[in-house]
Amino acid sequence: MCGIIGYLGERPVRSVLLEGLRRLEYRGYDSAGVAFFTENGLFVHRVKGKILDLDESLARIEVSGRAPGLGHTRWATHGEPSERNAHPHLDCRAEIAVVHNGIIENYQSLRRELASRGHRFVSETDTEVLAHLVEEALAESGDLAEAVRRALQRVKGAYALAVIWRKDPERIVCAREQSPLVLGLGEAEVFLASDVPALLPWTRRVIFLEDGDLGELSRQGVRLFRLDGSPVRRPLQEITWDASQAEKGGFPHFMLKEIYEQPEAIRDTLRGRLDPESGRVDLSDAALSPEFFEGLRKIFFVACGTSYHAGLVGKYLLEALAGIPVEVDLASEFRYRDPLVDEGTLAVVISQSGETADTLAGLRLARDKGARVLGIVNVLGSTIAREAHRVIYTHAGPEIGVASTKAFTSQLTVILLLALYLGGLSGRLSPERARLLARELVEFPGLLQKLIPKVHPLLKELSEHYFRQENFLYLGRNILFPVALEGALKLKEISYIHAEGYAAGEMKHGPIALIEESVPTVALAPRESGVVYEKMVSNIEEVRSRRGPVLAFGTQGDEHLAGLSTDFVGLPPVSWEISPLLYTVPLQLFAYEMAVRRGCDVDQPRNLAKSVTVE
Ligand code: F6R
C-alpha cells in the first residue's frame, strides 16, 4: 500500500524523506518519488523500483534542497508501476506537488472535465486530477489550504494526501478520508506520514487525523480543519514503543524476528487480562463488562486473510467454550451479502493493521444493522479501532514483515481470552476448566520460547528436502483445520509455492486426486485430539499408499505417526484450545525457510501489501 512522508523543518530534507520512506517499505510498493525545493523551484524525482534506486539516482544528480518536502512509495492501483505513474504528481505549471494514498473514485469524469478546460495529464493515475483541481482552486483563492479544501469537495473516494506549492514554500497541506495519516511534531519542525514508524527517528509526539480532517502544517505547528472549513482539535499522543522494535534486531528478516517475538507478543497480549489463579478474564482495558454482552444471541467474525483464519479458530473456541452460535465471514463476502445481523449480534472484526478496506466496510455494515462491534486490532488509533464500539488490542507491536505472524498468534490469544470470558459468563465453562486453561495459557509463552530455537534447525533442514516442490497440500481437522489454511497461506505468499489447505475429511471428495510423489502433504495430527487423531492417521495412510510424501506435525514421542510419515516434527502436548497457537509457529518457520532457500523477498513478497486499504 502506498506510503507517504512529509517534512517541514531545518533538517536536510532529502535524507529525512528517504529515511521516512525506508521505514514505510514494509507496506509494499513498486515505485517511489520525492518532491522538495531547490534554487530553481520545485524539484521532483521518481523511479520505478526500490528506495535504494531512488537514493542512488538522487545521489547521481547531486541535488540537495530544502523543505518542505514530500516522499511517496506507490503500490499501483490505477496505471502500471512506472516512473510516469509514480508520485509526486504535478499540475500543468509544475508548481504544485501532490502525494496520495487511496483511490479517487470519480477521477475519470474529473479528468475529462479538467482536460476539456485545457489541463494536460501525463500519467494514468487517479491522483493526478488532485494536482489539477488544486491548481484551479488556487487560481481563485490564492491560499493552499483553502484550495485543497475546495478541490476535495469535488472528489469522491479514499485519500490520505499531502500538497506543497512553489509560491508558498513554508507550508504543507494534508487531508485524510479513509486512508491513514499521522502528523509528527518536533521543535520548530513538523512531519506527516502514513504510519508511525516513519516518524520515530525524529519524534514520538503524534496526532492521528480523522476522516474528513484537513491539516495546515507550518514550522510553527499544525492547524486542523474539517472539510467544511471549521477548525477542529485532535489529541496529541505520545508513542511509547521503541524505535528498535520497528527494526530487525539482528535477524536476517523482519519475518523471522517477528516469529521469534511471538512468546513476548502473546505474553504482552495476556498481560493484566488473565488471572491464572482464579481463571478469570478482565477485559476492562477494552471497557468491556458483562453488560456489553447482554442479550447476545450470535457472533460474526469478519476479517480478511490471516485474520480471517483467526476468526475460524474463534468459531471452534466460542461455540465450545461459550455455547454461542458463531459465523465466520470473509469481509469481502460479508459486505456484499445481506447478513442476518441485529441487536442480538456481536460482530467481531479482526485486523492487524486496522485499516483493511473490506474489514472496515464489514464493520460499518454490521454497525448500521444494529450489531455491537468489537474490534481485535493491533494498530492503535487505526480506523477500525476508532470505529468499533469496543477494541481489544493485540499487543504484538509493529509487524513489519508483510506476512502476518505475531499478529496472528496475538489475535488467537485475544480470541482465547474472549472465549474464556464469555464461557464464564454463560456458565458453560466450569471454573475448574477455566483455571486449568488460564494456567496453561499463562505458561504457554515460556513453552514457546524454548520450543522455537529447538524446532527451527529441524525445519531449516527439512526445507532442504522440500524446497524444490511446486505443490503442497496442508491437512488439518477440527480446530487445526484453520491452522492448515494459515500454514498453506504462509507458504504460498512468501515462497510462491502453490499450497492448499484442506479439512482432511474432504480429501476423498477431490484433492486426493492430486496425490503423487511430487505433491507433499503437511499434516497436523496431535495425539491428544482423540478421535480426530485416528481420522488424521487414516488420511495420512491414504496419502502414503499413493506415494505422497507426508510431513507430519504431531505430539512428541508419537512413534506410530513418526513411522507412518516421511518426516515428523514432534511438539509438546497441549490442550485442544491452545493447539492452534502451538501448531501455527512451526508452520511459519517452515514457510520462512522454504522462501529463504528459494531466494524470495521474504519481507516484501511480490504483489502484496502490508495494509490493504483498497478493495
Ligand atoms: C497474510 C496477511 C494478510 C492479512 C490481511 C488482513 O500473511 O498478512 O492475509 O492478514 O490482508 O490484514 P489485516 O489483519 O491488517 O486486516
Coordinates of N, CA and C in Angstrom, one line a residue, residues 110-228:
L110 N -13.7 13.6 -13.6 CA -12.9 14.8 -13.3 C -11.8 15.1 -14.3
R111 N -11.2 14.0 -14.7 CA -10.1 14.1 -15.7 C -10.6 14.7 -17.0
R112 N -11.8 14.1 -17.5 CA -12.4 14.6 -18.7 C -12.7 16.1 -18.6
E113 N -13.3 16.4 -17.5 CA -13.7 17.8 -17.3 C -12.5 18.7 -17.3
L114 N -11.5 18.3 -16.6 CA -10.3 19.2 -16.5 C -9.6 19.3 -17.8
A115 N -9.5 18.1 -18.5 CA -8.9 18.1 -19.8 C -9.6 19.1 -20.8
S116 N -10.9 19.1 -20.7 CA -11.7 19.9 -21.6 C -11.4 21.4 -21.3
R117 N -10.9 21.7 -20.1 CA -10.5 23.1 -19.8 C -9.1 23.4 -20.1
G118 N -8.4 22.4 -20.7 CA -7.0 22.6 -21.1 C -6.0 22.0 -20.3
H119 N -6.3 21.3 -19.2 CA -5.3 20.7 -18.3 C -4.6 19.5 -19.1
R120 N -3.3 19.4 -18.9 CA -2.6 18.3 -19.5 C -2.2 17.3 -18.5
F121 N -2.5 16.0 -18.9 CA -2.3 14.9 -18.0 C -1.1 14.1 -18.5
V122 N -0.2 13.7 -17.6 CA 0.9 12.9 -18.1 C 1.0 11.5 -17.6
S123 N 0.1 11.2 -16.6 CA 0.1 9.8 -16.0 C -1.3 9.2 -16.2
E124 N -1.3 7.9 -15.9 CA -2.6 7.2 -15.9 C -3.3 7.2 -14.6
T125 N -2.8 7.9 -13.6 CA -3.2 7.7 -12.2 C -4.5 8.5 -12.0
D126 N -5.2 8.1 -10.9 CA -6.3 8.8 -10.4 C -5.8 10.1 -9.7
T127 N -4.6 10.0 -9.1 CA -4.1 11.0 -8.3 C -3.9 12.4 -9.0
E128 N -3.5 12.3 -10.3 CA -3.1 13.5 -11.0 C -4.2 14.5 -11.0
V129 N -5.5 14.0 -11.0 CA -6.6 15.0 -11.0 C -6.5 16.0 -9.8
L130 N -6.0 15.4 -8.7 CA -5.9 16.3 -7.5 C -5.0 17.5 -7.7
A131 N -3.9 17.3 -8.4 CA -3.0 18.4 -8.6 C -3.7 19.5 -9.5
H132 N -4.4 19.0 -10.5 CA -5.1 20.0 -11.4 C -6.3 20.7 -10.7
L133 N -7.0 19.9 -9.9 CA -8.1 20.5 -9.1 C -7.5 21.6 -8.2
V134 N -6.4 21.3 -7.5 CA -5.8 22.3 -6.6 C -5.4 23.5 -7.4
E135 N -4.8 23.2 -8.6 CA -4.3 24.3 -9.4 C -5.4 25.3 -9.7
E136 N -6.6 24.8 -10.1 CA -7.7 25.6 -10.4 C -8.2 26.4 -9.2
A137 N -8.3 25.7 -8.1 CA -8.8 26.3 -6.9 C -7.9 27.4 -6.4
L138 N -6.6 27.2 -6.6 CA -5.6 28.2 -6.2 C -5.7 29.4 -7.0
A139 N -6.0 29.3 -8.3 CA -6.1 30.5 -9.1 C -7.2 31.4 -8.6
E140 N -8.2 30.7 -7.9 CA -9.3 31.6 -7.3 C -9.0 32.1 -6.0
S141 N -8.5 31.2 -5.1 CA -8.3 31.6 -3.7 C -7.0 32.1 -3.3
G142 N -5.9 31.6 -4.0 CA -4.6 32.1 -3.6 C -4.1 31.5 -2.3
D143 N -4.8 30.6 -1.6 CA -4.5 30.1 -0.3 C -4.5 28.5 -0.5
L144 N -3.3 27.9 -0.1 CA -3.2 26.5 -0.4 C -4.2 25.7 0.4
A145 N -4.4 26.0 1.7 CA -5.3 25.1 2.5 C -6.7 25.3 1.9
E146 N -7.1 26.5 1.6 CA -8.4 26.7 1.1 C -8.6 26.0 -0.3
A147 N -7.5 26.1 -1.1 CA -7.6 25.4 -2.4 C -7.8 23.9 -2.3
V148 N -7.0 23.3 -1.4 CA -7.1 21.9 -1.2 C -8.5 21.5 -0.7
R149 N -9.0 22.3 0.2 CA -10.4 22.1 0.8 C -11.4 22.1 -0.4
R150 N -11.3 23.1 -1.2 CA -12.3 23.3 -2.3 C -12.1 22.1 -3.3
A151 N -10.9 21.8 -3.6 CA -10.6 20.7 -4.5 C -11.2 19.4 -4.0
L152 N -11.1 19.2 -2.7 CA -11.6 17.9 -2.1 C -13.1 17.8 -2.1
Q153 N -13.7 19.0 -2.2 CA -15.2 18.9 -2.3 C -15.7 18.3 -3.6
R154 N -14.8 18.2 -4.6 CA -15.2 17.7 -5.9 C -14.9 16.2 -5.9
V155 N -14.2 15.7 -4.9 CA -13.6 14.3 -5.0 C -14.4 13.3 -4.3
K156 N -14.7 12.1 -4.9 CA -15.3 11.0 -4.1 C -14.2 9.9 -4.0
G157 N -14.1 9.3 -2.8 CA -13.2 8.2 -2.7 C -12.4 8.3 -1.4
A158 N -11.3 7.6 -1.5 CA -10.4 7.4 -0.3 C -9.1 8.2 -0.5
Y159 N -8.7 8.9 0.5 CA -7.4 9.5 0.3 C -6.7 9.9 1.6
A160 N -5.4 9.7 1.6 CA -4.5 10.5 2.5 C -3.6 11.2 1.6
L161 N -3.6 12.5 1.7 CA -2.8 13.2 0.7 C -2.0 14.4 1.3
A162 N -1.0 14.8 0.6 CA -0.2 16.0 1.1 C 0.2 16.8 -0.2
V163 N 0.2 18.1 0.0 CA 0.4 19.0 -1.1 C 1.4 20.1 -0.7
I164 N 2.3 20.4 -1.7 CA 3.2 21.6 -1.5 C 3.1 22.5 -2.7
W165 N 3.4 23.8 -2.5 CA 3.2 24.7 -3.6 C 4.4 25.7 -3.7
R166 N 4.9 25.9 -4.9 CA 6.1 26.7 -5.1 C 5.9 28.1 -4.5
K167 N 4.7 28.6 -4.6 CA 4.6 30.0 -4.2 C 4.4 30.2 -2.7
D168 N 4.3 29.1 -2.0 CA 4.1 29.1 -0.5 C 5.0 28.1 0.1
P169 N 6.3 28.2 0.0 CA 7.2 27.2 0.4 C 7.4 27.0 1.9
E170 N 6.5 27.5 2.7 CA 6.5 27.4 4.2 C 5.3 26.6 4.7
R171 N 4.8 25.8 3.8 CA 3.5 25.1 4.2 C 3.4 23.8 3.5
I172 N 2.8 22.8 4.3 CA 2.3 21.6 3.7 C 0.9 21.5 4.0
V173 N 0.0 21.1 3.1 CA -1.4 20.9 3.4 C -1.7 19.4 3.2
C174 N -2.4 18.9 4.2 CA -2.7 17.4 4.0 C -4.1 17.2 4.4
A175 N -4.6 16.0 4.0 CA -6.0 15.7 4.3 C -6.2 14.2 4.4
R176 N -7.2 13.8 5.0 CA -7.4 12.3 5.2 C -8.9 12.0 5.0
E177 N -9.2 10.9 4.2 CA -10.5 10.3 4.1 C -10.3 8.8 3.9
Q178 N -10.5 8.0 4.8 CA -10.5 6.6 4.7 C -9.1 6.0 4.5
S179 N -8.1 6.8 4.5 CA -6.7 6.2 4.4 C -5.9 6.9 5.6
P180 N -5.0 6.1 6.2 CA -4.4 6.6 7.4 C -3.4 7.8 7.2
L181 N -3.4 8.7 8.1 CA -2.4 9.8 8.0 C -2.1 10.2 9.5
V182 N -0.8 10.4 9.8 CA -0.5 10.8 11.2 C 0.5 11.9 11.1
L183 N 0.4 12.9 12.0 CA 1.3 14.0 12.0 C 2.3 13.8 13.1
G184 N 3.5 14.3 12.9 CA 4.5 14.2 14.0 C 5.0 15.6 14.3
L185 N 5.1 15.9 15.6 CA 5.5 17.3 16.0 C 6.9 17.3 16.6
G186 N 7.8 18.2 16.1 CA 9.1 18.4 16.8 C 9.2 19.8 17.2
E187 N 10.5 20.2 17.5 CA 10.7 21.6 17.8 C 10.9 22.4 16.5
A188 N 10.0 23.3 16.2 CA 10.0 24.1 15.0 C 10.2 23.2 13.8
E189 N 9.6 22.0 13.8 CA 9.5 21.2 12.6 C 8.3 20.3 12.7
V190 N 7.8 19.9 11.6 CA 6.6 19.0 11.5 C 6.8 17.9 10.5
F191 N 6.2 16.8 10.7 CA 6.3 15.7 9.8 C 4.8 15.2 9.6
L192 N 4.7 14.4 8.5 CA 3.5 13.7 8.3 C 3.8 12.4 7.7
A193 N 3.0 11.4 7.9 CA 3.3 10.0 7.4 C 2.1 9.1 7.4
S194 N 2.2 8.1 6.6 CA 1.1 7.1 6.6 C 1.1 6.3 7.8
D195 N 2.2 6.2 8.5 CA 2.3 5.3 9.7 C 3.4 5.8 10.6
V196 N 3.2 5.4 11.9 CA 4.1 5.9 12.9 C 5.6 5.6 12.7
P197 N 5.9 4.3 12.3 CA 7.4 4.0 12.2 C 8.2 5.0 11.4
A198 N 7.5 5.6 10.4 CA 8.3 6.6 9.6 C 8.6 7.9 10.4
L199 N 8.0 8.1 11.5 CA 8.3 9.3 12.3 C 9.2 9.1 13.4
L200 N 9.4 7.8 13.8 CA 10.1 7.5 15.1 C 11.6 8.0 15.1
P201 N 12.3 8.1 14.0 CA 13.7 8.6 14.2 C 13.7 10.1 14.7
W202 N 12.6 10.8 14.6 CA 12.6 12.2 14.9 C 11.7 12.6 16.0
T203 N 10.5 12.0 16.1 CA 9.6 12.4 17.1 C 8.7 11.3 17.6
R204 N 8.2 11.4 18.8 CA 7.2 10.4 19.3 C 5.8 11.1 19.6
R205 N 5.8 12.5 19.3 CA 4.6 13.2 19.6 C 3.8 13.3 18.3
V206 N 2.6 12.6 18.4 CA 1.9 12.4 17.1 C 0.4 12.8 17.3
I207 N -0.2 13.2 16.1 CA -1.6 13.4 16.1 C -2.2 12.6 14.9
F208 N -3.2 11.7 15.3 CA -3.8 10.9 14.2 C -5.0 11.8 13.6
L209 N -5.0 11.9 12.3 CA -6.1 12.6 11.7 C -7.3 11.7 11.6
E210 N -8.5 12.3 11.6 CA -9.7 11.6 11.4 C -10.2 11.8 10.0
D211 N -11.1 10.9 9.5 CA -11.7 11.1 8.2 C -12.3 12.5 8.1
G212 N -12.1 13.1 7.0 CA -12.6 14.5 6.8 C -11.8 15.6 7.4
D213 N -10.6 15.3 8.0 CA -9.8 16.3 8.5 C -8.8 16.8 7.5
L214 N -8.5 18.1 7.6 CA -7.5 18.8 6.7 C -6.5 19.5 7.6
G215 N -5.2 19.3 7.4 CA -4.2 19.9 8.2 C -3.4 20.9 7.4
E216 N -3.1 22.0 8.1 CA -2.2 23.0 7.5 C -0.9 23.0 8.4
L217 N 0.2 22.6 7.8 CA 1.4 22.4 8.6 C 2.4 23.6 8.3
S218 N 2.9 24.2 9.3 CA 4.0 25.2 9.1 C 5.0 24.9 10.2
R219 N 6.1 25.7 10.2 CA 7.2 25.4 11.2 C 6.6 25.8 12.6
Q220 N 5.6 26.6 12.7 CA 5.0 26.9 14.0 C 4.1 25.8 14.5
G221 N 3.8 24.9 13.7 CA 2.9 23.8 14.2 C 1.8 23.5 13.2
V222 N 0.7 23.0 13.7 CA -0.3 22.4 12.9 C -1.7 23.1 13.2
R223 N -2.4 23.4 12.1 CA -3.8 23.8 12.3 C -4.7 22.8 11.6
L224 N -5.7 22.4 12.3 CA -6.6 21.4 11.8 C -8.0 21.9 11.5
F225 N -8.6 21.5 10.4 CA -9.9 21.9 10.0 C -10.7 20.7 9.5
R226 N -12.0 20.8 9.5 CA -12.9 19.9 8.8 C -13.0 20.4 7.4
L227 N -13.5 19.5 6.6 CA -13.6 19.9 5.1 C -14.6 21.1 4.9
D228 N -15.5 21.3 5.9 CA -16.4 22.5 5.7 C -15.7 23.8 6.2

